[in-house]
């Protein structure tokens, strides 16, 4: 019986992993350059951590199971709630603000399709302890810089959930309304609001807000929620000065229920249906988890979606194949070690193959050179170096081998 991997999961081969690691390196470097430090939390948590506030959709989409003692646990569908649990457990007394970042796998029981997986990776940050618009602006700039560094083509859209919440204040089922707005299910939204007999004036405002998209001038068209609009204006000033390109979209309400203030999303137009590559905003979860009320803001980049549209290559490492024979194997091992110590990738035969097959394999793995360790050359303190592109072959003293290869490789 051939075993398959679970639906919605993936395997990664070396080529992919190389690019993923390179992306990761870039993201880590930028996060750290802003003073964010890496944290890690468990892969599974008590289910309540997520059911308390993460929103209806996430709860339906969770992997939930009981352990042998009957505890109800869930594989993490995201990391904001775990990070805030960690904050309440261990970091409340630390000097604010706290800057954390993470790179971790998440699990959601969604219907798999291109760009939507049941196991996927997020690279995210949380900035904890500041209620200022400056904190919102910092995380937006950070997300922007990260996606730019990955050479991704994308659009950044910024909104404020407080504005829609203001419109829906006191309205029953406002959570469901927000969710329909988030999913952009406009027909259903209209039907639902009709069914719930939502006041015409409120309905009108909801639809006007959804359509408000564009530069800072659209903010002038809103004559309520003054505090929220003022905040967006102040953020706009900072982003403009930092040459961040963005649009306001007052219809952005985000799927997770914990957002309270400024929210933002990034889209890669080339990705089709699952084009949201980053989402975030400000929220308050600490008090829900038993801590002091603490403002926080952050975002998570959908690493797997960005992978599809990002243009970074894995680091190019020079590869040399060491052709060894039975009577020279121990010397060949020493030569391989010397090459590795000098920064080359040195691959040596482990199949006891003949010369022709070893050279053919060297080509298969895209080695640039083959170093032939033959008995006769060894006796003269030399090896034979074959350039696998040109086919040229010359003898080189072992002492000069690394210099010789360094001067020839790109
Ligand atoms: P989210 O929008 O649910 O936000 O997820 C963030 C990103 O993860 C999405 O924009 C998307 O790119 C990616 N993503 C989500 N689900 C999948 C999936 N099934 N397959 C592949 N990629 C996926 C959060 O999770 C918040 N915790 C972000 C945040 C951090 N807000 C504040 N701090």
Coordinates of C-alpha atoms and ligand atoms in Angstrom, one line a residue:
X1 CA 0.0 0.0 0.0
X2 CA 1.3 3.4 -1.0
X3 CA 0.9 5.9 1.8
X4 CA -0.1 9.5 0.9
X5 CA 0.4 12.6 3.0
X6 CA -2.7 14.1 4.6
X7 CA -4.9 16.4 2.4
X8 CA -3.8 20.0 2.5
X9 CA -0.3 19.3 3.6
X10 CA 2.9 19.5 1.5
X11 CA 6.4 18.0 1.3
X12 CA 9.3 20.3 0.4
X13 CA 12.2 19.3 -1.7
X14 CA 15.7 20.8 -1.4
X15 CA 15.2 23.4 -4.1
X16 CA 12.1 24.7 -2.5
X17 CA 13.6 24.6 1.0
X18 CA 16.5 26.6 -0.2
X19 CA 14.3 29.4 -1.5
X20 CA 12.1 29.2 1.7
X21 CA 15.2 29.5 3.9
X22 CA 16.5 32.4 1.9
X23 CA 13.1 34.2 2.3
X24 CA 13.1 33.4 5.9
X25 CA 16.6 34.9 6.3
X26 CA 15.5 38.2 4.6
X27 CA 12.4 38.4 6.9
X28 CA 14.4 37.7 10.0
X29 CA 17.0 40.2 9.2
X30 CA 14.4 43.0 8.6
X31 CA 12.4 42.1 11.8
X32 CA 15.6 42.1 13.9
X33 CA 16.7 45.4 12.3
X34 CA 13.6 47.0 13.8
X35 CA 14.4 45.5 17.2
X36 CA 12.0 42.5 17.2
X37 CA 13.2 39.4 18.9
X38 CA 12.2 35.9 18.0
X39 CA 9.8 33.9 20.1
X40 CA 8.3 30.4 19.9
X41 CA 5.2 28.9 21.4
X42 CA 3.7 25.3 21.4
X43 CA 2.3 23.8 18.3
X44 CA -0.9 22.9 20.3
X45 CA -2.7 24.9 22.9
X46 CA -5.8 24.5 25.1
X47 CA -8.7 25.0 22.7
X48 CA -10.2 27.9 24.8
X49 CA -7.3 30.1 23.8
X50 CA -8.8 30.3 20.4
X51 CA -12.5 29.8 21.1
X52 CA -12.5 32.8 23.4
X53 CA -12.1 35.4 20.7
X54 CA -10.6 34.4 17.4
X55 CA -13.8 34.4 15.5
X56 CA -16.4 31.9 14.4
X57 CA -14.6 31.0 11.2
X58 CA -11.4 30.0 12.9
X59 CA -13.1 27.9 15.4
X60 CA -14.9 25.9 12.7
X61 CA -11.6 25.5 10.9
X62 CA -9.6 24.2 13.8
X63 CA -7.9 20.8 14.3
X64 CA -9.3 19.9 17.8
X65 CA -8.5 16.7 19.6
X66 CA -8.5 15.2 23.1
X67 CA -5.3 14.0 24.7
X68 CA -5.1 10.8 26.8
X69 CA -6.2 12.7 29.9
X70 CA -9.2 14.1 28.1
X71 CA -7.9 17.6 27.7
X72 CA -9.3 19.4 24.7
X73 CA -6.4 20.8 22.6
X74 CA -6.1 22.5 19.3
X75 CA -3.3 22.8 16.8
X76 CA -2.7 26.5 16.5
X77 CA -4.6 28.1 13.6
X78 CA -2.5 31.4 14.1
X79 CA -0.1 32.9 16.6
X80 CA -1.5 36.1 17.9
X81 CA -3.6 34.4 20.6
X82 CA -0.6 32.2 21.7
X83 CA 1.7 35.2 21.7
X84 CA -0.7 37.1 24.0
X85 CA -1.0 34.1 26.3
X86 CA 2.8 34.0 26.5
X87 CA 2.8 37.7 27.2
X88 CA 0.3 37.4 30.1
X89 CA 2.0 34.3 31.4
X90 CA 5.6 35.6 31.4
X91 CA 6.1 39.1 30.1
X92 CA 3.7 41.5 31.7
X93 CA 6.3 43.1 33.9
X94 CA 8.8 43.6 31.1
X95 CA 9.5 47.2 29.8
X96 CA 7.0 48.2 27.1
X97 CA 6.7 48.2 24.3
X98 CA 7.7 44.6 23.5
X99 CA 8.6 43.6 20.0
X100 CA 8.3 39.9 19.1
X101 CA 8.4 38.0 15.9
X102 CA 7.8 34.4 14.9
X103 CA 8.0 32.0 12.0
X104 CA 5.9 29.0 12.5
X105 CA 3.4 26.5 11.0
X106 CA -0.3 26.9 11.5
X107 CA -3.1 24.5 11.0
X108 CA -6.6 25.2 9.6
X109 CA -9.2 22.7 8.5
X110 CA -10.1 24.5 5.3
X111 CA -11.0 23.2 1.9
X112 CA -7.6 22.9 0.3
X113 CA -7.0 24.7 -3.0
X114 CA -4.1 26.6 -4.6
X115 CA -2.7 28.9 -1.9
X116 CA -4.9 27.5 0.8
X117 CA -3.5 24.7 2.8
X118 CA -4.3 22.8 6.0
X119 CA -0.7 23.3 7.2
X120 CA 0.9 26.6 6.3
X121 CA 3.5 28.9 7.6
X122 CA 3.2 32.5 8.9
X123 CA 5.9 35.0 9.5
X124 CA 4.5 37.5 11.9
X125 CA 5.2 40.2 14.4
X126 CA 3.4 41.6 17.5
X127 CA 4.2 45.0 19.0
X128 CA 2.8 45.0 22.5
X129 CA 2.1 47.8 24.9
X130 CA 1.5 50.9 22.7
X131 CA -1.8 52.4 21.9
X132 CA -0.3 55.1 19.7
X133 CA -0.8 55.5 16.0
X134 CA 3.0 55.4 15.8
X135 CA 2.8 51.7 16.7
X136 CA 0.3 51.1 13.9
X137 CA 2.5 53.0 11.5
X138 CA 5.6 51.0 12.5
X139 CA 4.0 47.6 11.9
X140 CA 2.6 48.7 8.6
X141 CA 6.0 50.0 7.5
X142 CA 7.6 46.8 8.6
X143 CA 5.2 44.6 6.6
X144 CA 5.7 46.9 3.6
X145 CA 9.5 46.7 3.8
X146 CA 9.4 42.9 4.2
X147 CA 7.3 42.3 1.1
X148 CA 9.4 44.8 -0.9
X149 CA 12.6 43.1 0.2
X150 CA 11.1 39.8 -1.1
X151 CA 10.5 41.6 -4.5
X152 CA 6.8 40.9 -4.4
X153 CA 4.3 42.9 -6.4
X154 CA 1.5 43.8 -4.0
X155 CA -1.1 46.3 -2.9
X156 CA -1.4 47.5 0.7
X157 CA -4.9 48.5 2.0
X158 CA -5.6 50.1 5.3
X159 CA -8.8 50.5 7.2
X160 CA -10.2 50.8 10.8
X161 CA -12.6 48.3 12.2
X162 CA -13.7 50.9 14.7
X163 CA -15.5 52.8 11.9
X164 CA -17.7 49.9 10.9
X165 CA -18.3 48.9 14.5
X166 CA -19.4 52.5 15.2
X167 CA -22.0 52.2 12.4
X168 CA -23.2 48.8 13.7
X169 CA -23.3 49.9 17.4
X170 CA -26.2 48.4 19.2
X171 CA -27.2 46.3 16.1
X172 CA -27.9 42.6 16.8
X173 CA -25.9 40.1 14.8
X174 CA -23.3 42.7 14.0
X175 CA -20.6 40.0 14.2
X176 CA -22.2 38.1 11.4
X177 CA -22.6 41.3 9.4
X178 CA -18.9 42.0 9.9
X179 CA -18.0 38.5 8.7
X180 CA -20.1 38.9 5.5
X181 CA -18.3 42.2 4.9
X182 CA -15.0 40.5 5.4
X183 CA -15.8 37.7 3.0
X184 CA -17.1 40.3 0.5
X185 CA -20.4 38.5 0.2
X186 CA -22.4 41.5 -0.7
X187 CA -25.6 39.9 -1.9
X188 CA -25.8 37.8 1.2
X189 CA -25.0 40.8 3.4
X190 CA -27.9 42.8 1.9
X191 CA -30.3 39.8 2.4
X192 CA -29.1 39.3 6.0
X193 CA -29.5 42.9 6.9
X194 CA -33.0 42.9 5.4
X195 CA -33.9 39.8 7.3
X196 CA -32.7 41.3 10.5
X197 CA -34.6 44.5 9.7
X198 CA -31.5 46.7 10.0
X199 CA -32.4 50.4 9.9
X200 CA -32.2 51.8 6.3
X201 CA -29.8 54.6 7.4
X202 CA -27.5 52.0 8.9
X203 CA -27.6 49.8 5.8
X204 CA -26.9 52.8 3.7
X205 CA -23.8 53.7 5.8
X206 CA -22.5 50.1 5.6
X207 CA -22.7 50.1 1.9
X208 CA -21.2 53.6 1.6
X209 CA -18.3 52.5 3.8
X210 CA -17.6 49.4 1.8
X211 CA -17.2 51.5 -1.3
X212 CA -14.9 54.0 0.3
X213 CA -11.5 53.1 -1.2
X214 CA -8.7 55.4 -2.3
X215 CA -6.1 57.9 -1.0
X216 CA -6.4 60.1 2.1
X217 CA -9.1 62.3 0.4
X218 CA -11.7 59.6 1.0
X219 CA -11.4 60.2 4.8
X220 CA -13.0 63.6 4.2
X221 CA -16.2 61.8 3.1
X222 CA -16.8 60.3 6.5
X223 CA -18.7 62.6 8.9
X224 CA -18.8 60.3 11.9
X225 CA -16.1 58.2 13.8
X226 CA -14.0 61.3 14.1
X227 CA -11.4 59.8 16.4
X228 CA -10.8 56.9 14.1
X229 CA -10.6 59.0 11.0
X230 CA -8.1 61.4 12.7
X231 CA -5.9 58.4 13.5
X232 CA -5.9 57.2 9.9
X233 CA -4.9 60.7 8.8
X234 CA -2.0 60.8 11.2
X235 CA -0.8 57.3 10.0
X236 CA -1.1 58.6 6.4
X237 CA 1.3 61.4 7.2
X238 CA 3.9 59.0 8.5
X239 CA 3.5 56.5 5.6
X240 CA 3.7 59.3 3.0
X241 CA 6.9 60.6 4.5
X242 CA 8.3 57.0 4.5
X243 CA 7.2 56.6 0.8
X244 CA 5.0 53.7 1.6
X245 CA 2.4 53.2 -1.2
X246 CA -1.0 52.3 0.1
X247 CA -4.8 52.9 -0.2
X248 CA -7.4 53.3 2.4
X249 CA -10.3 50.8 2.2
X250 CA -12.9 51.3 4.9
X251 CA -14.5 48.0 4.1
X252 CA -11.6 46.0 5.6
X253 CA -12.9 44.5 8.8
X254 CA -10.8 41.3 9.0
X255 CA -12.0 37.8 9.8
X256 CA -10.7 37.4 13.3
X257 CA -12.9 39.0 16.0
X258 CA -10.1 40.4 18.2
X259 CA -9.3 43.5 16.1
X260 CA -10.2 46.8 17.6
X261 CA -8.6 49.5 15.6
X262 CA -6.5 50.1 12.5
X263 CA -6.4 47.0 10.3
X264 CA -4.5 46.3 7.0
X265 CA -4.1 43.7 4.3
X266 CA -1.8 43.1 1.4
X267 CA -2.8 41.5 -1.8
X268 CA -0.7 40.0 -4.6
X269 CA -2.7 40.5 -7.8
X270 CA -1.0 37.6 -9.6
X271 CA -2.2 35.0 -7.1
X272 CA -5.8 34.5 -8.1
X273 CA -8.5 33.6 -5.5
X274 CA -6.1 33.3 -2.5
X275 CA -4.3 36.6 -3.0
X276 CA -4.2 37.9 0.5
X277 CA -0.5 37.6 1.5
X278 CA -0.5 39.6 4.7
X279 CA -3.0 40.7 7.3
X280 CA -2.9 42.5 10.6
X281 CA -4.0 45.3 12.8
X282 CA -4.4 46.3 16.4
X283 CA -6.3 44.3 19.0
X284 CA -6.7 43.7 22.7
X285 CA -6.4 40.1 24.0
X286 CA -4.4 40.4 27.2
X287 CA -7.3 41.2 29.5
X288 CA -9.3 38.3 28.0
X289 CA -6.4 35.9 29.0
X290 CA -6.3 37.1 32.6
X291 CA -3.8 40.0 32.2
X292 CA -4.0 43.8 32.4
X293 CA -5.7 45.4 29.5
X294 CA -2.9 45.9 27.0
X295 CA -3.0 47.4 23.5
X296 CA -1.1 45.5 20.8
X297 CA -0.7 45.5 17.1
X298 CA 0.9 43.1 14.6
X299 CA 0.5 41.2 11.4
X300 CA 1.3 37.8 9.8
X301 CA 2.6 37.2 6.3
X302 CA 1.3 34.1 4.6
X303 CA 4.7 32.6 3.8
X304 CA 3.5 30.0 1.4
X305 CA 1.5 32.5 -0.8
X306 CA 4.5 34.9 -0.8
X307 CA 6.7 32.0 -1.9
X308 CA 4.7 31.7 -5.1
X309 CA 5.3 35.3 -6.1
X310 CA 8.6 36.2 -4.6
X311 CA 11.8 36.6 -6.6
X312 CA 14.6 35.5 -4.4
X313 CA 17.0 32.7 -5.1
X314 CA 18.6 30.4 -2.7
X315 CA 22.3 31.2 -2.0
X316 CA 24.5 29.8 -4.8
X317 CA 27.1 27.5 -3.3
X318 CA 29.9 26.1 -5.4
X319 CA 29.7 22.4 -5.7
X320 CA 32.6 20.1 -6.4
X321 CA 32.3 16.4 -7.0
X322 CA 35.2 14.3 -5.7
X323 CA 35.7 11.3 -7.9
X324 CA 37.2 8.6 -5.7
X325 CA 38.3 5.0 -6.3
X326 CA 38.8 2.0 -4.0
X327 CA 42.5 2.5 -3.7
X328 CA 42.3 6.3 -3.2
X329 CA 39.1 6.6 -1.1
X330 CA 40.8 7.7 2.2
X331 CA 42.9 10.3 0.5
X332 CA 39.8 11.5 -1.4
X333 CA 37.9 11.9 1.9
X334 CA 40.7 14.2 3.1
X335 CA 40.5 16.3 0.0
X336 CA 36.7 16.5 0.3
X337 CA 37.2 17.7 3.9
X338 CA 39.7 20.3 2.9
X339 CA 37.3 21.7 0.2
X340 CA 34.4 21.8 2.7
X341 CA 36.6 23.7 5.1
X342 CA 37.3 26.2 2.4
X343 CA 33.6 26.9 1.8
X344 CA 32.9 24.5 -1.1
X345 CA 30.2 21.9 -1.2
X346 CA 32.1 18.7 -1.7
X347 CA 30.2 15.6 -2.7
X348 CA 31.9 12.2 -2.8
X349 CA 30.9 8.9 -4.3
X350 CA 29.2 6.4 -1.9
X351 CA 28.0 4.0 -4.6
X352 CA 31.4 2.4 -5.5
X353 CA 30.7 3.5 -9.1
X354 CA 33.2 3.6 -12.0
X355 CA 34.7 6.8 -13.3
X356 CA 32.1 7.3 -16.1
X357 CA 29.1 6.9 -13.8
X358 CA 30.6 9.1 -11.1
X359 CA 31.1 11.9 -13.7
X360 CA 27.6 11.4 -15.0
X361 CA 26.2 11.8 -11.5
X362 CA 28.4 14.9 -11.0
X363 CA 26.7 16.4 -14.0
X364 CA 23.3 15.4 -12.6
X365 CA 23.8 17.2 -9.4
X366 CA 25.1 20.3 -11.3
X367 CA 28.6 20.2 -9.8
X368 CA 30.9 22.8 -11.5
X369 CA 34.0 20.7 -11.2
X370 CA 35.0 17.1 -10.7
X371 CA 38.2 16.5 -8.7
X372 CA 39.6 13.1 -9.8
X373 CA 41.7 11.5 -7.1
X374 CA 43.7 8.9 -9.0
X375 CA 46.6 6.8 -7.7
X376 CA 49.2 8.1 -10.1
X377 CA 48.4 11.8 -9.6
X378 CA 48.3 11.3 -5.9
X379 CA 51.8 9.9 -5.9
X380 CA 53.0 13.2 -7.4
X381 CA 50.9 15.2 -4.9
X382 CA 48.4 16.2 -7.5
X383 CA 44.7 15.6 -8.5
X384 CA 43.1 16.0 -11.8
X385 CA 40.4 18.8 -12.1
X386 CA 37.8 18.5 -14.7
X387 CA 35.6 21.6 -15.6
X388 CA 32.3 20.0 -16.1
X389 CA 31.0 22.8 -18.4
X390 CA 33.9 23.0 -20.8
X391 CA 35.1 19.4 -20.4
X392 CA 38.7 20.7 -19.9
X393 CA 40.9 18.7 -17.5
X394 CA 44.2 19.6 -15.9
X395 CA 46.4 18.4 -13.1
X396 CA 46.6 20.7 -10.1
X397 CA 48.9 20.3 -7.0
X398 CA 46.7 19.4 -4.0
X399 CA 48.3 22.3 -2.1
X400 CA 46.9 24.7 -4.7
X401 CA 43.6 23.1 -5.3
X402 CA 41.3 25.4 -3.3
X403 CA 43.0 28.5 -4.7
X404 CA 42.7 27.1 -8.1
X405 CA 38.9 26.3 -7.8
X406 CA 38.2 29.6 -6.1
X407 CA 39.7 31.5 -9.0
X408 CA 37.6 29.6 -11.5
X409 CA 34.2 29.4 -9.9
X410 CA 31.6 32.1 -10.0
Ligands
LIG1 P1 -4.9 35.9 8.9 O1 -5.4 36.9 7.9 O2 -5.9 34.9 9.3 O3 -4.4 36.7 10.2 O4 -3.7 35.1 8.4 C1 -2.5 35.8 7.9 C2 -2.1 35.4 6.6 O5 -1.9 33.9 6.6 C3 -3.1 35.5 5.5 O6 -3.1 36.8 4.9 C4 -2.7 34.5 4.5 O7 -1.7 35.0 3.6 C5 -2.2 33.4 5.3 N1 -3.1 32.3 5.4 C6 -4.2 32.2 6.2 N2 -4.8 31.0 6.0 C7 -4.1 30.3 5.1 C8 -4.1 29.0 4.5 N3 -5.1 28.1 4.8 N4 -3.2 28.6 3.7 C9 -2.2 29.4 3.4 N5 -2.0 30.7 3.9 C10 -2.9 31.1 4.7 C11 -3.9 36.1 11.3 O8 -3.6 34.9 11.4 C12 -3.5 37.1 12.4 N6 -3.0 36.3 13.5 C13 -2.5 38.1 11.9 C14 -2.1 39.1 13.0 C15 -1.0 39.1 13.7 N7 -2.9 40.1 13.4 C16 -2.3 40.7 14.4 N8 -1.1 40.1 14.6

